[in-house]
């Protein structure tokens, strides 16, 4: 098969590992910068041109779409889907997962454990919102934040109100979330491929840091998930429509609480912590499903 990795940087660990795994499985692999793709629609059907070349021989794609280019990136993925090319990650699922508020609403509807979360349109009602989620400390998150950026811990109700008012003065949307103290600045990343947890790690924030992101200087170690943690992660990925996902959870007194379901989870941290060939498992998933994607035109959803 000819498999393309949609990535803006071929030197990134995840991109390199996927290309290596593609070749190790005996397939042809290439990196395509999705921002350099031209999408053409006419009476002959949808097509894609990349650096002047029409892409006609791609059997499957692995989207690695950055949060800052979600709109155009998912448009490219959707165009491939319209051309009957199998995508390891569904375009609609990427869009759904990137909308923090929408994804939390979906998780809440599915009755999945999560920190109590509030969203308001008017800062003067902030004290009422805090009443719903409990007193400070409270976590305040930008709706567009990634990798721990735009996440603030407010120690007092007054500080929380001031932070929200400051963001709203800049026309920036935020959510307020219950602070899970017993998590101790750590979280769990469960990596899911095709309805199976293929690896899990516990990430610990550096001293004095409540965010556990590896990009923020945190550390990671392999962990064995409990039955409840595993079922929670699988349910979260399924309700988001993601065959490949990184589900981030907190360990709390009430059980696992889902923070986020990531549609482009990085491979470096999980592979190094677990010594598991996650990239290879993604290619195996594509091998099992790519040929099934050859659907008649009337079965393609817009």
Coordinates of C-alpha atoms in Angstrom, one line a residue:
X1 CA 0.0 0.0 0.0
X2 CA 0.9 3.6 -0.4
X3 CA 0.5 5.4 2.9
X4 CA 0.9 9.1 3.4
X5 CA 1.5 10.8 6.8
X6 CA 0.0 14.3 6.8
X7 CA 2.6 16.3 8.7
X8 CA 4.2 19.7 8.4
X9 CA 7.6 18.5 9.7
X10 CA 9.1 15.2 8.5
X11 CA 11.7 15.4 11.3
X12 CA 9.2 15.2 14.2
X13 CA 9.6 12.0 16.2
X14 CA 6.0 10.8 15.5
X15 CA 6.3 11.4 11.8
X16 CA 9.6 9.6 11.5
X17 CA 8.4 6.6 13.5
X18 CA 5.3 6.3 11.4
X19 CA 7.3 6.3 8.2
X20 CA 9.7 3.8 9.6
X21 CA 6.8 1.5 10.6
X22 CA 5.2 1.8 7.2
X23 CA 8.4 0.7 5.5
X24 CA 9.1 -2.1 8.0
X25 CA 5.6 -3.5 7.2
X26 CA 6.6 -3.5 3.5
X27 CA 4.6 -0.5 2.3
X28 CA 5.5 2.7 0.6
X29 CA 5.4 5.8 2.8
X30 CA 5.7 9.5 2.2
X31 CA 5.2 12.7 4.2
X32 CA 2.7 15.2 2.8
X33 CA 2.5 18.8 4.2
X34 CA -1.3 19.3 4.3
X35 CA -0.9 23.1 4.2
X36 CA 0.7 22.7 0.7
X37 CA -2.2 20.7 -0.7
X38 CA -4.6 22.3 -3.2
X39 CA -8.2 21.0 -3.0
X40 CA -10.0 20.9 -6.3
X41 CA -13.7 20.3 -6.7
X42 CA -15.4 20.0 -10.1
X43 CA -17.7 17.7 -12.1
X44 CA -15.0 15.1 -12.3
X45 CA -15.0 14.7 -8.6
X46 CA -12.7 15.9 -5.8
X47 CA -9.0 15.8 -6.3
X48 CA -5.8 17.0 -4.5
X49 CA -2.7 18.5 -5.9
X50 CA 0.5 18.6 -3.9
X51 CA 3.4 20.8 -5.2
X52 CA 1.9 20.6 -8.7
X53 CA 1.4 16.8 -8.6
X54 CA -2.1 15.3 -8.6
X55 CA -2.3 12.7 -5.8
X56 CA -3.9 9.6 -7.3
X57 CA -2.1 6.6 -5.8
X58 CA -2.7 7.1 -2.0
X59 CA -4.3 4.1 -0.3
X60 CA -4.4 5.5 3.2
X61 CA -3.5 8.6 5.2
X62 CA -2.4 9.1 8.8
X63 CA -3.3 12.7 9.8
X64 CA -1.0 14.5 12.1
X65 CA -2.9 17.8 12.2
X66 CA -1.7 20.6 14.5
X67 CA -4.2 22.5 16.6
X68 CA -3.3 25.8 14.9
X69 CA -4.3 24.5 11.4
X70 CA -7.3 22.4 12.3
X71 CA -9.6 24.0 9.8
X72 CA -7.5 23.6 6.7
X73 CA -6.0 20.3 7.9
X74 CA -9.3 18.6 8.4
X75 CA -10.5 20.0 5.0
X76 CA -7.6 18.1 3.5
X77 CA -8.4 14.9 5.4
X78 CA -12.1 15.2 4.3
X79 CA -11.0 15.6 0.7
X80 CA -9.1 12.4 0.9
X81 CA -12.1 10.7 2.5
X82 CA -14.3 11.9 -0.4
X83 CA -11.7 10.3 -2.8
X84 CA -12.3 7.0 -1.0
X85 CA -8.9 7.1 0.7
X86 CA -8.9 5.5 4.1
X87 CA -8.0 7.9 7.0
X88 CA -6.7 6.4 10.2
X89 CA -8.4 9.3 12.0
X90 CA -11.8 10.5 10.8
X91 CA -12.0 14.2 9.8
X92 CA -15.2 14.8 11.8
X93 CA -13.7 13.2 14.9
X94 CA -10.6 15.5 14.6
X95 CA -12.9 18.6 14.5
X96 CA -15.0 17.3 17.3
X97 CA -12.0 16.6 19.6
X98 CA -10.4 20.0 18.9
X99 CA -13.4 21.8 20.2
X100 CA -12.8 21.6 23.9
X101 CA -16.3 22.7 24.9
X102 CA -18.0 20.4 22.5
X103 CA -15.8 17.4 23.5
X104 CA -16.6 18.0 27.2
X105 CA -20.3 18.2 26.4
X106 CA -20.1 14.8 24.5
X107 CA -18.2 13.2 27.4
X108 CA -20.7 14.5 29.9
X109 CA -23.6 13.2 27.8
X110 CA -22.0 9.8 27.8
X111 CA -21.8 10.0 31.6
X112 CA -18.0 9.6 31.6
X113 CA -16.1 10.6 34.7
X114 CA -14.7 14.1 34.4
X115 CA -13.8 17.2 36.6
X116 CA -16.9 19.3 37.1
X117 CA -16.7 22.0 34.4
X118 CA -18.4 25.3 33.8
X119 CA -18.7 27.7 30.9
X120 CA -20.2 31.2 31.1
X121 CA -20.8 34.1 28.8
X122 CA -20.8 36.8 31.4
X123 CA -18.1 37.4 34.0
X124 CA -20.3 39.2 36.5
X125 CA -22.0 35.8 37.1
X126 CA -18.6 34.3 37.9
X127 CA -19.4 33.8 41.6
X128 CA -22.5 31.7 40.6
X129 CA -20.4 29.6 38.3
X130 CA -17.9 28.9 41.1
X131 CA -20.8 27.9 43.3
X132 CA -21.6 25.1 40.8
X133 CA -18.1 23.7 40.6
X134 CA -17.0 24.4 44.2
X135 CA -14.7 27.0 45.7
X136 CA -11.1 27.7 44.7
X137 CA -8.6 26.4 43.9
X138 CA -10.0 26.2 40.4
X139 CA -8.4 25.5 37.0
X140 CA -9.1 28.0 34.2
X141 CA -8.4 26.9 30.6
X142 CA -8.4 28.6 27.3
X143 CA -10.6 26.9 24.9
X144 CA -7.9 27.0 22.3
X145 CA -4.9 26.0 24.5
X146 CA -2.7 23.0 23.8
X147 CA 0.2 21.2 25.5
X148 CA -0.6 22.8 28.9
X149 CA -0.5 26.4 27.5
X150 CA -3.4 28.6 28.5
X151 CA -4.0 26.6 31.7
X152 CA -4.0 28.5 35.0
X153 CA -4.6 27.5 38.6
X154 CA -6.4 30.2 40.6
X155 CA -5.9 29.7 44.3
X156 CA -8.8 31.9 45.5
X157 CA -12.2 32.8 44.2
X158 CA -11.1 36.4 43.9
X159 CA -8.2 35.4 41.7
X160 CA -10.4 33.2 39.6
X161 CA -12.8 36.0 39.0
X162 CA -10.0 38.4 38.1
X163 CA -8.4 36.0 35.6
X164 CA -11.8 35.3 33.9
X165 CA -12.6 39.0 33.6
X166 CA -9.1 39.7 32.1
X167 CA -9.6 37.0 29.5
X168 CA -13.1 38.2 28.7
X169 CA -11.8 41.7 28.2
X170 CA -9.6 40.3 25.4
X171 CA -12.6 38.5 24.0
X172 CA -11.0 35.1 24.9
X173 CA -13.2 32.2 25.9
X174 CA -12.3 30.1 28.9
X175 CA -13.8 27.2 30.9
X176 CA -13.6 26.7 34.7
X177 CA -12.8 23.3 36.0
X178 CA -12.8 21.6 39.4
X179 CA -9.2 21.1 40.7
X180 CA -8.5 17.5 41.6
X181 CA -6.0 18.0 44.4
X182 CA -5.4 14.3 45.1
X183 CA -4.0 13.8 41.5
X184 CA -0.8 15.4 42.8
X185 CA 0.2 17.1 39.6
X186 CA 0.0 13.8 37.7
X187 CA -2.2 12.3 35.0
X188 CA -2.5 9.2 32.9
X189 CA -2.2 9.0 29.1
X190 CA -3.9 5.9 27.6
X191 CA -3.0 5.3 24.0
X192 CA -5.8 3.7 22.0
X193 CA -5.6 2.0 18.6
X194 CA -8.7 0.4 17.1
X195 CA -10.6 -0.1 20.3
X196 CA -7.7 -1.4 22.3
X197 CA -5.4 0.3 24.9
X198 CA -2.0 -0.5 23.4
X199 CA 0.0 1.5 26.0
X200 CA -0.3 3.7 29.0
X201 CA 1.9 6.0 31.0
X202 CA 1.7 8.1 34.1
X203 CA 3.0 11.7 33.6
X204 CA 4.2 13.6 36.6
X205 CA 4.6 17.4 36.6
X206 CA 7.9 18.8 37.8
X207 CA 8.1 20.1 41.3
X208 CA 5.7 23.0 41.9
X209 CA 3.9 22.4 38.6
X210 CA 0.3 21.2 38.6
X211 CA 0.4 20.5 34.8
X212 CA 1.9 17.2 33.9
X213 CA 2.6 17.8 30.2
X214 CA 5.9 16.4 29.0
X215 CA 6.3 19.7 27.0
X216 CA 6.2 21.5 30.3
X217 CA 9.1 19.5 31.8
X218 CA 7.1 16.6 33.2
X219 CA 8.3 13.0 33.4
X220 CA 6.7 9.7 32.3
X221 CA 6.7 6.1 33.4
X222 CA 4.8 3.0 32.3
X223 CA 1.7 2.2 34.3
X224 CA -0.8 -0.7 34.4
X225 CA -4.3 0.6 34.1
X226 CA -7.1 -0.6 36.4
X227 CA -10.1 -2.2 34.7
X228 CA -12.1 1.0 35.4
X229 CA -9.4 3.3 33.9
X230 CA -9.2 1.1 30.8
X231 CA -12.9 1.0 30.2
X232 CA -13.2 4.8 30.8
X233 CA -10.5 5.5 28.2
X234 CA -12.1 3.2 25.7
X235 CA -15.5 4.7 26.2
X236 CA -14.2 8.2 25.9
X237 CA -12.4 7.5 22.6
X238 CA -15.4 5.6 21.2
X239 CA -17.9 8.4 22.0
X240 CA -15.5 10.9 20.2
X241 CA -15.4 8.6 17.2
X242 CA -11.6 8.2 17.3
X243 CA -10.0 4.9 16.3
X244 CA -6.6 6.3 17.4
X245 CA -6.5 8.5 20.5
X246 CA -4.6 9.6 23.5
X247 CA -7.0 9.8 26.5
X248 CA -5.8 11.9 29.4
X249 CA -7.2 11.1 32.8
X250 CA -6.8 12.1 36.4
X251 CA -6.8 9.6 39.3
X252 CA -9.3 10.9 41.8
X253 CA -11.2 9.6 44.9
X254 CA -14.2 9.2 42.7
X255 CA -12.3 7.2 40.1
X256 CA -10.8 8.1 36.7
X257 CA -11.7 11.5 35.4
X258 CA -11.1 12.3 31.7
X259 CA -9.4 15.6 30.9
X260 CA -9.1 15.4 27.2
X261 CA -9.3 13.0 24.2
X262 CA -6.4 13.9 21.8
X263 CA -6.8 13.1 18.1
X264 CA -3.1 13.5 17.3
X265 CA -1.3 12.0 20.3
X266 CA 2.4 12.1 20.2
X267 CA 4.4 8.9 20.0
X268 CA 7.7 9.8 21.6
X269 CA 6.6 9.9 25.3
X270 CA 4.5 6.7 25.1
X271 CA 6.9 4.7 23.1
X272 CA 9.9 5.6 25.3
X273 CA 8.0 5.0 28.5
X274 CA 6.5 1.7 27.5
X275 CA 9.0 0.3 24.9
X276 CA 6.0 -0.6 22.8
X277 CA 6.0 -0.2 19.0
X278 CA 2.9 2.0 18.9
X279 CA 3.7 3.2 15.4
X280 CA 3.7 -0.4 14.2
X281 CA 0.3 -1.0 15.8
X282 CA -1.1 2.0 13.9
X283 CA 0.1 0.5 10.6
X284 CA -1.4 -2.9 11.5
X285 CA -4.8 -1.1 12.1
X286 CA -4.5 0.5 8.6
X287 CA -3.7 -2.9 7.1
X288 CA -6.8 -4.4 8.6
X289 CA -9.1 -1.5 7.6
X290 CA -7.9 0.3 4.5
X291 CA -9.4 -2.0 1.9
X292 CA -12.8 -1.9 3.7
X293 CA -12.9 1.8 3.0
X294 CA -13.7 1.4 -0.7
X295 CA -17.3 2.5 -0.3
X296 CA -19.8 3.5 -3.0
X297 CA -20.2 7.2 -3.4
X298 CA -23.7 7.3 -1.9
X299 CA -22.2 5.9 1.4
X300 CA -19.8 8.8 1.9
X301 CA -20.9 11.3 4.6
X302 CA -20.2 15.0 4.2

